[in-house]
Amino acid sequence: METFLQVARSLSRKGIAVHVATSEDGLH
């Protein structure tokens, strides 16, 4: 889960919009 935490931090810096877009395509 370390990778997920690192990605989450990166997304937090970039913005929630990026996180949402990644969630739809990445988490599915």
mmCIF file of C-alpha atoms in Angstrom:
data_model
loop_
_atom_site.group_PDB
_atom_site.id
_atom_site.type_symbol
_atom_site.label_atom_id
_atom_site.label_comp_id
_atom_site.label_asym_id
_atom_site.label_seq_id
_atom_site.Cartn_x
_atom_site.Cartn_y
_atom_site.Cartn_z
ATOM 1 C CA MET A 1 0.000 0.000 0.000
ATOM 2 C CA GLU A 2 3.069 2.244 0.136
ATOM 3 C CA THR A 3 2.718 2.991 -3.558
ATOM 4 C CA PHE A 4 -0.915 4.010 -3.071
ATOM 5 C CA LEU A 5 0.059 6.442 -0.311
ATOM 6 C CA GLN A 6 2.734 7.986 -2.511
ATOM 7 C CA VAL A 7 0.270 8.370 -5.373
ATOM 8 C CA ALA A 8 -2.328 9.850 -3.030
ATOM 9 C CA ARG A 9 0.182 12.472 -1.901
ATOM 10 C CA SER A 10 1.046 13.337 -5.486
ATOM 11 C CA LEU A 11 -2.629 13.645 -6.380
ATOM 12 C CA SER A 12 -3.250 15.819 -3.345
ATOM 13 C CA ARG A 13 -0.577 18.210 -4.580
ATOM 14 C CA LYS A 14 -1.885 18.231 -8.141
ATOM 15 C CA GLY A 15 -5.522 18.585 -7.157
ATOM 16 C CA ILE A 16 -8.696 16.632 -6.462
ATOM 17 C CA ALA A 17 -9.727 16.926 -10.123
ATOM 18 C CA VAL A 18 -6.796 14.705 -11.088
ATOM 19 C CA HIS A 19 -7.668 12.298 -8.291
ATOM 20 C CA VAL A 20 -11.249 11.945 -9.521
ATOM 21 C CA ALA A 21 -10.149 11.400 -13.120
ATOM 22 C CA THR A 22 -7.659 8.758 -11.980
ATOM 23 C CA SER A 23 -10.231 7.120 -9.733
ATOM 24 C CA GLU A 24 -12.603 6.526 -12.632
ATOM 25 C CA ASP A 25 -9.970 4.995 -14.915
ATOM 26 C CA GLY A 26 -7.450 3.626 -12.428
ATOM 27 C CA LEU A 27 -9.420 2.144 -9.539
ATOM 28 C CA HIS A 28 -11.992 0.380 -11.699
#
